């Protein structure tokens, strides 16, 4: 097992590393320990904070094995939008990591042993022969591969009619290729979820599932307000809006802001105007968080936001959740 495998656990090479080490998931689960602890952490952070990035250092083995454990935990949770939220969080972290790796490789012409290269990721998704660099930071992507990768993505710029076509290929920028690969990661993570979990594994993970449900209870108890009125936003959301407009918002802050805005049922055009997103930086994450039928998961509670440094203490007074504050303000203004 290598650090590269732990950083990118969805890779075929990472799965093969686990198989080569002859690791039995049932045994890992039943014995407990760091891999299970990190698996719980992975799922809780994905569903509450929108990220699976670790807050503390874990061994390579624990980090890698926590990925299959997390997939099992997500499968055992009966929580609205859990699979989508988890897969999006994994893809978002992978995107942040591989863009750093690829850009470093482009500038320095060298990478460390734990860094991923663009050719190796393209090969992992079996699209190497369909993606060709053509200079000036542009790539030709075979039209069939492009359509497959872009199909789940919303926005006019992804439609084939708006793209430059040449000899059966589509021209994309480097950043657009990275976005297409992020979507490929998300789909791979979500593929097969929820899993059919054997009773022996489900029983062994029952305490961890109960812990996760307790952690998610305050979030699940909130409801969508289905009304967009920026004047009624709580102080914490006003603060995050300002941070977004200044381009200085944290990962957890962005997740809290976008999940809150998704709960209002607003279109992305309305959201972009408020947060100052003129180049659609947040569209992908917002539309994934909102889902096809409105908000799939409520924003973090005030306690979680305060712990993440995204909200001042007692900013919402006696309210324990930003949506509760927002609903109160909406009713007060009627």
Tab-separated table of C-alpha atoms in Angstrom:
chain	number	residue	atom	x	y	z
A	1	UNK	CA	0.000	0.000	0.000
A	2	UNK	CA	1.371	3.371	-1.039
A	3	UNK	CA	0.442	6.924	-0.054
A	4	UNK	CA	-0.787	7.467	-3.616
A	5	UNK	CA	-3.362	4.720	-3.052
A	6	UNK	CA	-4.515	6.331	0.188
A	7	UNK	CA	-4.846	9.745	-1.493
A	8	UNK	CA	-6.866	8.286	-4.367
A	9	UNK	CA	-8.656	5.204	-3.007
A	10	UNK	CA	-11.070	4.986	-5.966
A	11	UNK	CA	-8.284	4.067	-8.417
A	12	UNK	CA	-8.082	0.554	-9.814
A	13	UNK	CA	-4.483	0.444	-8.563
A	14	UNK	CA	-5.687	1.240	-5.043
A	15	UNK	CA	-8.241	-1.556	-5.120
A	16	UNK	CA	-5.563	-3.927	-6.416
A	17	UNK	CA	-3.247	-2.849	-3.592
A	18	UNK	CA	-5.890	-3.904	-1.072
A	19	UNK	CA	-6.399	-7.216	-2.871
A	20	UNK	CA	-2.650	-7.847	-3.039
A	21	UNK	CA	-2.369	-7.242	0.696
A	22	UNK	CA	-5.040	-9.937	1.133
A	23	UNK	CA	-7.156	-7.713	3.360
A	24	UNK	CA	-10.566	-9.079	4.314
A	25	UNK	CA	-13.098	-6.278	4.823
A	26	UNK	CA	-15.218	-8.345	7.190
A	27	UNK	CA	-12.218	-8.907	9.416
A	28	UNK	CA	-11.271	-5.215	9.327
A	29	UNK	CA	-14.807	-4.246	10.350
A	30	UNK	CA	-15.123	-6.830	13.088
A	31	UNK	CA	-11.740	-5.930	14.586
A	32	UNK	CA	-12.453	-2.196	14.459
A	33	UNK	CA	-9.581	0.200	14.903
A	34	UNK	CA	-8.255	3.140	12.841
A	35	UNK	CA	-9.695	2.069	9.466
A	36	UNK	CA	-13.226	1.930	10.901
A	37	UNK	CA	-12.735	5.127	12.902
A	38	UNK	CA	-11.567	6.962	9.801
A	39	UNK	CA	-14.441	5.427	7.806
A	40	UNK	CA	-16.932	6.915	10.259
A	41	UNK	CA	-15.083	10.227	10.134
A	42	UNK	CA	-15.135	10.117	6.342
A	43	UNK	CA	-18.904	9.670	6.146
A	44	UNK	CA	-19.768	12.113	8.928
A	45	UNK	CA	-17.620	14.872	7.448
A	46	UNK	CA	-19.030	14.217	3.969
A	47	UNK	CA	-22.648	14.521	5.097
A	48	UNK	CA	-22.238	17.275	7.681
A	49	UNK	CA	-19.412	19.380	6.247
A	50	UNK	CA	-19.252	18.420	2.567
A	51	UNK	CA	-15.668	17.169	2.665
A	52	UNK	CA	-13.862	13.896	3.327
A	53	UNK	CA	-10.509	15.556	3.928
A	54	UNK	CA	-8.960	14.220	7.152
A	55	UNK	CA	-8.544	16.611	10.064
A	56	UNK	CA	-5.734	14.561	11.581
A	57	UNK	CA	-2.987	12.273	10.313
A	58	UNK	CA	-3.868	8.634	9.636
A	59	UNK	CA	-1.647	5.782	8.545
A	60	UNK	CA	-1.643	4.857	4.855
A	61	UNK	CA	-3.368	1.584	5.693
A	62	UNK	CA	-6.130	3.220	7.755
A	63	UNK	CA	-6.746	5.911	5.152
A	64	UNK	CA	-6.962	3.451	2.265
A	65	UNK	CA	-9.130	0.884	4.059
A	66	UNK	CA	-11.444	3.594	5.380
A	67	UNK	CA	-12.753	4.068	1.837
A	68	UNK	CA	-14.439	0.651	1.479
A	69	UNK	CA	-15.591	0.931	5.104
A	70	UNK	CA	-17.153	4.314	4.327
A	71	UNK	CA	-18.973	2.885	1.291
A	72	UNK	CA	-20.480	0.226	3.535
A	73	UNK	CA	-21.492	2.793	6.161
A	74	UNK	CA	-23.189	4.983	3.550
A	75	UNK	CA	-25.060	1.919	2.330
A	76	UNK	CA	-26.312	1.154	5.836
A	77	UNK	CA	-27.539	4.701	6.517
A	78	UNK	CA	-31.141	5.467	5.697
A	79	UNK	CA	-30.513	9.145	5.061
A	80	UNK	CA	-31.879	11.266	2.227
A	81	UNK	CA	-29.217	12.094	-0.341
A	82	UNK	CA	-26.446	10.262	1.528
A	83	UNK	CA	-24.981	8.515	-1.524
A	84	UNK	CA	-24.961	11.680	-3.642
A	85	UNK	CA	-23.479	13.800	-0.876
A	86	UNK	CA	-20.806	11.240	-0.080
A	87	UNK	CA	-19.817	10.705	-3.728
A	88	UNK	CA	-19.688	14.456	-4.342
A	89	UNK	CA	-17.470	14.988	-1.292
A	90	UNK	CA	-15.067	12.260	-2.433
A	91	UNK	CA	-14.952	13.688	-5.958
A	92	UNK	CA	-14.422	17.220	-4.674
A	93	UNK	CA	-11.405	16.207	-2.583
A	94	UNK	CA	-10.001	14.117	-5.432
A	95	UNK	CA	-10.398	17.093	-7.784
A	96	UNK	CA	-8.561	19.405	-5.381
A	97	UNK	CA	-5.745	16.903	-5.043
A	98	UNK	CA	-5.288	15.907	-8.664
A	99	UNK	CA	-5.482	19.474	-9.989
A	100	UNK	CA	-2.654	20.358	-7.602
A	101	UNK	CA	-0.693	17.298	-8.736
A	102	UNK	CA	-1.277	17.928	-12.448
A	103	UNK	CA	-0.496	21.633	-12.267
A	104	UNK	CA	2.693	20.953	-10.312
A	105	UNK	CA	3.696	18.392	-12.932
A	106	UNK	CA	3.037	20.916	-15.714
A	107	UNK	CA	5.135	23.619	-14.079
A	108	UNK	CA	7.975	21.592	-12.600
A	109	UNK	CA	8.055	18.604	-14.955
A	110	UNK	CA	8.432	16.346	-11.943
A	111	UNK	CA	6.187	14.880	-9.297
A	112	UNK	CA	6.659	13.007	-6.034
A	113	UNK	CA	5.933	9.318	-5.726
A	114	UNK	CA	2.594	10.016	-4.043
A	115	UNK	CA	1.381	12.411	-6.758
A	116	UNK	CA	-0.994	11.399	-9.510
A	117	UNK	CA	-0.268	12.206	-13.158
A	118	UNK	CA	-2.819	13.086	-15.791
A	119	UNK	CA	-1.831	10.170	-18.081
A	120	UNK	CA	-2.232	7.685	-15.226
A	121	UNK	CA	-5.703	8.996	-14.323
A	122	UNK	CA	-6.814	8.930	-17.963
A	123	UNK	CA	-5.538	5.357	-18.191
A	124	UNK	CA	-7.401	4.400	-15.026
A	125	UNK	CA	-10.659	5.485	-16.653
A	126	UNK	CA	-9.625	3.813	-19.922
A	127	UNK	CA	-9.812	7.024	-21.972
A	128	UNK	CA	-6.109	7.591	-22.754
A	129	UNK	CA	-6.585	6.980	-26.471
A	130	UNK	CA	-9.497	9.424	-26.587
A	131	UNK	CA	-7.735	12.426	-25.004
A	132	UNK	CA	-4.907	14.222	-26.804
A	133	UNK	CA	-3.083	17.415	-25.828
A	134	UNK	CA	-3.048	19.895	-28.721
A	135	UNK	CA	-1.132	22.767	-27.116
A	136	UNK	CA	-2.109	26.074	-25.509
A	137	UNK	CA	-3.658	24.179	-22.589
A	138	UNK	CA	-6.264	22.525	-24.812
A	139	UNK	CA	-7.205	18.911	-25.400
A	140	UNK	CA	-9.082	16.956	-28.039
A	141	UNK	CA	-11.553	14.486	-26.547
A	142	UNK	CA	-13.264	11.840	-28.643
A	143	UNK	CA	-16.892	12.866	-29.055
A	144	UNK	CA	-18.269	9.600	-27.634
A	145	UNK	CA	-16.071	9.860	-24.541
A	146	UNK	CA	-16.939	13.544	-24.167
A	147	UNK	CA	-20.669	12.809	-24.269
A	148	UNK	CA	-20.304	10.064	-21.664
A	149	UNK	CA	-18.287	12.251	-19.279
A	150	UNK	CA	-20.349	15.409	-19.756
A	151	UNK	CA	-23.793	13.781	-19.713
A	152	UNK	CA	-24.493	14.359	-15.982
A	153	UNK	CA	-23.170	17.941	-16.068
A	154	UNK	CA	-25.558	20.863	-16.307
A	155	UNK	CA	-24.940	24.168	-18.009
A	156	UNK	CA	-24.986	25.393	-21.573
A	157	UNK	CA	-21.217	25.196	-21.983
A	158	UNK	CA	-21.286	21.393	-21.757
A	159	UNK	CA	-23.785	20.948	-24.582
A	160	UNK	CA	-22.259	19.515	-27.728
A	161	UNK	CA	-23.877	22.254	-29.826
A	162	UNK	CA	-21.742	24.881	-28.067
A	163	UNK	CA	-18.417	23.054	-28.456
A	164	UNK	CA	-15.745	23.253	-31.151
A	165	UNK	CA	-15.737	19.984	-33.111
A	166	UNK	CA	-12.955	18.670	-35.341
A	167	UNK	CA	-12.697	15.225	-36.933
A	168	UNK	CA	-14.874	13.503	-34.340
A	169	UNK	CA	-13.271	15.227	-31.351
A	170	UNK	CA	-14.344	17.977	-28.968
A	171	UNK	CA	-11.941	20.744	-27.912
A	172	UNK	CA	-11.810	21.392	-24.155
A	173	UNK	CA	-9.570	23.502	-21.949
A	174	UNK	CA	-7.305	21.940	-19.345
A	175	UNK	CA	-9.644	23.065	-16.561
A	176	UNK	CA	-12.659	21.602	-18.371
A	177	UNK	CA	-10.867	18.280	-18.748
A	178	UNK	CA	-10.212	18.280	-15.008
A	179	UNK	CA	-13.918	18.942	-14.394
A	180	UNK	CA	-14.895	16.053	-16.634
A	181	UNK	CA	-12.524	13.797	-14.692
A	182	UNK	CA	-14.037	14.997	-11.413
A	183	UNK	CA	-17.409	13.845	-12.698
A	184	UNK	CA	-15.921	10.498	-13.683
A	185	UNK	CA	-14.630	10.106	-10.114
A	186	UNK	CA	-18.022	10.993	-8.650
A	187	UNK	CA	-19.776	8.428	-10.806
A	188	UNK	CA	-17.243	5.729	-9.931
A	189	UNK	CA	-17.613	6.399	-6.201
A	190	UNK	CA	-21.410	6.331	-6.442
A	191	UNK	CA	-21.448	3.249	-8.674
A	192	UNK	CA	-23.101	0.321	-6.915
A	193	UNK	CA	-24.209	2.312	-3.874
A	194	UNK	CA	-26.017	1.458	-1.747
A	195	UNK	CA	-24.298	-1.905	-1.458
A	196	UNK	CA	-25.948	-5.119	-0.364
A	197	UNK	CA	-24.211	-5.579	2.984
A	198	UNK	CA	-23.907	-9.044	4.593
A	199	UNK	CA	-25.545	-9.327	8.000
A	200	UNK	CA	-22.240	-10.125	9.701
A	201	UNK	CA	-20.730	-6.812	8.544
A	202	UNK	CA	-23.919	-4.837	9.197
A	203	UNK	CA	-24.109	-6.194	12.744
A	204	UNK	CA	-20.463	-5.382	13.408
A	205	UNK	CA	-20.967	-1.805	12.224
A	206	UNK	CA	-24.267	-1.238	14.056
A	207	UNK	CA	-22.656	0.951	16.781
A	208	UNK	CA	-20.918	3.098	14.146
A	209	UNK	CA	-24.147	3.482	12.164
A	210	UNK	CA	-25.944	4.543	15.350
A	211	UNK	CA	-23.197	7.090	16.034
A	212	UNK	CA	-23.580	8.518	12.541
A	213	UNK	CA	-27.357	8.740	12.832
A	214	UNK	CA	-27.001	10.623	16.114
A	215	UNK	CA	-24.543	13.031	14.479
A	216	UNK	CA	-26.875	13.573	11.529
A	217	UNK	CA	-30.097	13.900	13.535
A	218	UNK	CA	-29.899	17.700	13.996
A	219	UNK	CA	-29.300	18.118	10.267
A	220	UNK	CA	-32.051	15.766	9.140
A	221	UNK	CA	-34.612	17.356	11.444
A	222	UNK	CA	-34.501	20.628	9.528
A	223	UNK	CA	-36.773	21.157	6.555
A	224	UNK	CA	-36.545	22.982	3.261
A	225	UNK	CA	-38.049	26.465	3.467
A	226	UNK	CA	-38.583	26.809	-0.292
A	227	UNK	CA	-38.397	30.609	-0.266
A	228	UNK	CA	-35.477	32.773	-1.312
A	229	UNK	CA	-35.186	36.028	0.639
A	230	UNK	CA	-31.613	37.267	1.246
A	231	UNK	CA	-32.858	39.954	3.649
A	232	UNK	CA	-33.862	37.154	6.066
A	233	UNK	CA	-30.508	35.351	6.023
A	234	UNK	CA	-28.975	34.689	9.475
A	235	UNK	CA	-25.732	36.498	10.388
A	236	UNK	CA	-23.593	33.421	9.731
A	237	UNK	CA	-24.877	33.107	6.149
A	238	UNK	CA	-24.450	36.846	5.556
A	239	UNK	CA	-20.841	36.420	6.669
A	240	UNK	CA	-20.261	33.485	4.328
A	241	UNK	CA	-21.831	35.403	1.438
A	242	UNK	CA	-19.353	38.199	2.052
A	243	UNK	CA	-16.438	35.755	2.228
A	244	UNK	CA	-17.581	34.205	-1.044
A	245	UNK	CA	-17.782	37.577	-2.770
A	246	UNK	CA	-14.265	38.356	-1.566
A	247	UNK	CA	-13.000	34.968	-2.777
A	248	UNK	CA	-11.865	33.930	0.685
A	249	UNK	CA	-14.282	31.210	1.793
A	250	UNK	CA	-13.222	27.905	3.371
A	251	UNK	CA	-14.267	24.476	2.104
A	252	UNK	CA	-16.604	23.940	5.061
A	253	UNK	CA	-17.925	27.483	4.751
A	254	UNK	CA	-18.707	26.978	1.082
A	255	UNK	CA	-20.543	23.740	1.859
A	256	UNK	CA	-22.575	25.412	4.630
A	257	UNK	CA	-23.436	28.333	2.367
A	258	UNK	CA	-24.433	26.246	-0.649
A	259	UNK	CA	-26.515	23.753	1.324
A	260	UNK	CA	-28.322	26.635	3.015
A	261	UNK	CA	-29.033	28.301	-0.321
A	262	UNK	CA	-30.119	24.982	-1.849
A	263	UNK	CA	-32.726	24.642	0.905
A	264	UNK	CA	-34.370	27.851	-0.338
A	265	UNK	CA	-35.117	26.245	-3.689
A	266	UNK	CA	-33.480	29.121	-5.572
A	267	UNK	CA	-32.159	28.745	-9.106
A	268	UNK	CA	-28.426	28.920	-9.608
A	269	UNK	CA	-28.791	32.234	-11.449
A	270	UNK	CA	-30.256	33.715	-8.255
A	271	UNK	CA	-27.543	32.117	-6.140
A	272	UNK	CA	-24.701	33.291	-8.390
A	273	UNK	CA	-25.924	36.882	-8.156
A	274	UNK	CA	-25.835	36.745	-4.349
A	275	UNK	CA	-22.490	34.992	-3.859
A	276	UNK	CA	-20.742	36.793	-6.714
A	277	UNK	CA	-20.043	33.693	-8.812
A	278	UNK	CA	-19.760	35.207	-12.284
A	279	UNK	CA	-17.772	32.302	-13.725
A	280	UNK	CA	-19.875	29.421	-12.314
A	281	UNK	CA	-17.208	28.215	-9.872
A	282	UNK	CA	-19.846	26.851	-7.500
A	283	UNK	CA	-22.484	25.663	-9.976
A	284	UNK	CA	-21.344	22.042	-10.001
A	285	UNK	CA	-21.315	21.640	-6.234
A	286	UNK	CA	-24.547	23.600	-5.774
A	287	UNK	CA	-26.499	21.520	-8.282
A	288	UNK	CA	-25.119	18.296	-6.809
A	289	UNK	CA	-26.084	19.400	-3.306
A	290	UNK	CA	-29.536	20.582	-4.347
A	291	UNK	CA	-30.292	17.459	-6.348
A	292	UNK	CA	-32.991	17.149	-9.003
A	293	UNK	CA	-35.916	17.827	-6.669
A	294	UNK	CA	-34.680	20.515	-4.326
A	295	UNK	CA	-32.322	20.363	-1.373
A	296	UNK	CA	-31.315	16.810	-0.505
A	297	UNK	CA	-29.588	17.656	2.749
A	298	UNK	CA	-29.797	20.594	5.112
A	299	UNK	CA	-26.824	22.785	6.064
A	300	UNK	CA	-24.725	22.140	9.180
A	301	UNK	CA	-26.055	23.160	12.578
A	302	UNK	CA	-24.839	26.264	14.392
A	303	UNK	CA	-22.655	24.110	16.657
A	304	UNK	CA	-20.906	22.516	13.676
A	305	UNK	CA	-20.473	25.837	11.884
A	306	UNK	CA	-18.993	27.420	15.001
A	307	UNK	CA	-16.617	24.488	15.464
A	308	UNK	CA	-15.452	24.944	11.855
A	309	UNK	CA	-14.881	28.661	12.356
A	310	UNK	CA	-17.705	29.518	9.949
A	311	UNK	CA	-19.895	31.249	12.518
A	312	UNK	CA	-19.361	33.349	15.620
A	313	UNK	CA	-20.602	32.031	18.988
A	314	UNK	CA	-24.293	32.707	19.597
A	315	UNK	CA	-24.573	34.564	16.262
A	316	UNK	CA	-28.140	33.288	15.845
A	317	UNK	CA	-29.164	33.806	19.462
A	318	UNK	CA	-31.306	30.957	20.807
A	319	UNK	CA	-31.613	29.251	17.423
A	320	UNK	CA	-29.632	26.046	16.958
A	321	UNK	CA	-29.765	25.936	13.161
A	322	UNK	CA	-29.470	28.636	10.481
A	323	UNK	CA	-32.631	27.406	8.743
A	324	UNK	CA	-34.612	27.789	11.981
A	325	UNK	CA	-33.420	31.408	12.215
A	326	UNK	CA	-34.274	31.957	8.535
A	327	UNK	CA	-37.788	30.501	8.887
A	328	UNK	CA	-38.422	32.716	11.903
A	329	UNK	CA	-37.318	35.802	10.004
A	330	UNK	CA	-39.506	34.892	7.035
A	331	UNK	CA	-42.568	34.513	9.252
A	332	UNK	CA	-41.763	37.768	11.048
A	333	UNK	CA	-41.721	39.585	7.736
A	334	UNK	CA	-45.086	38.309	6.553
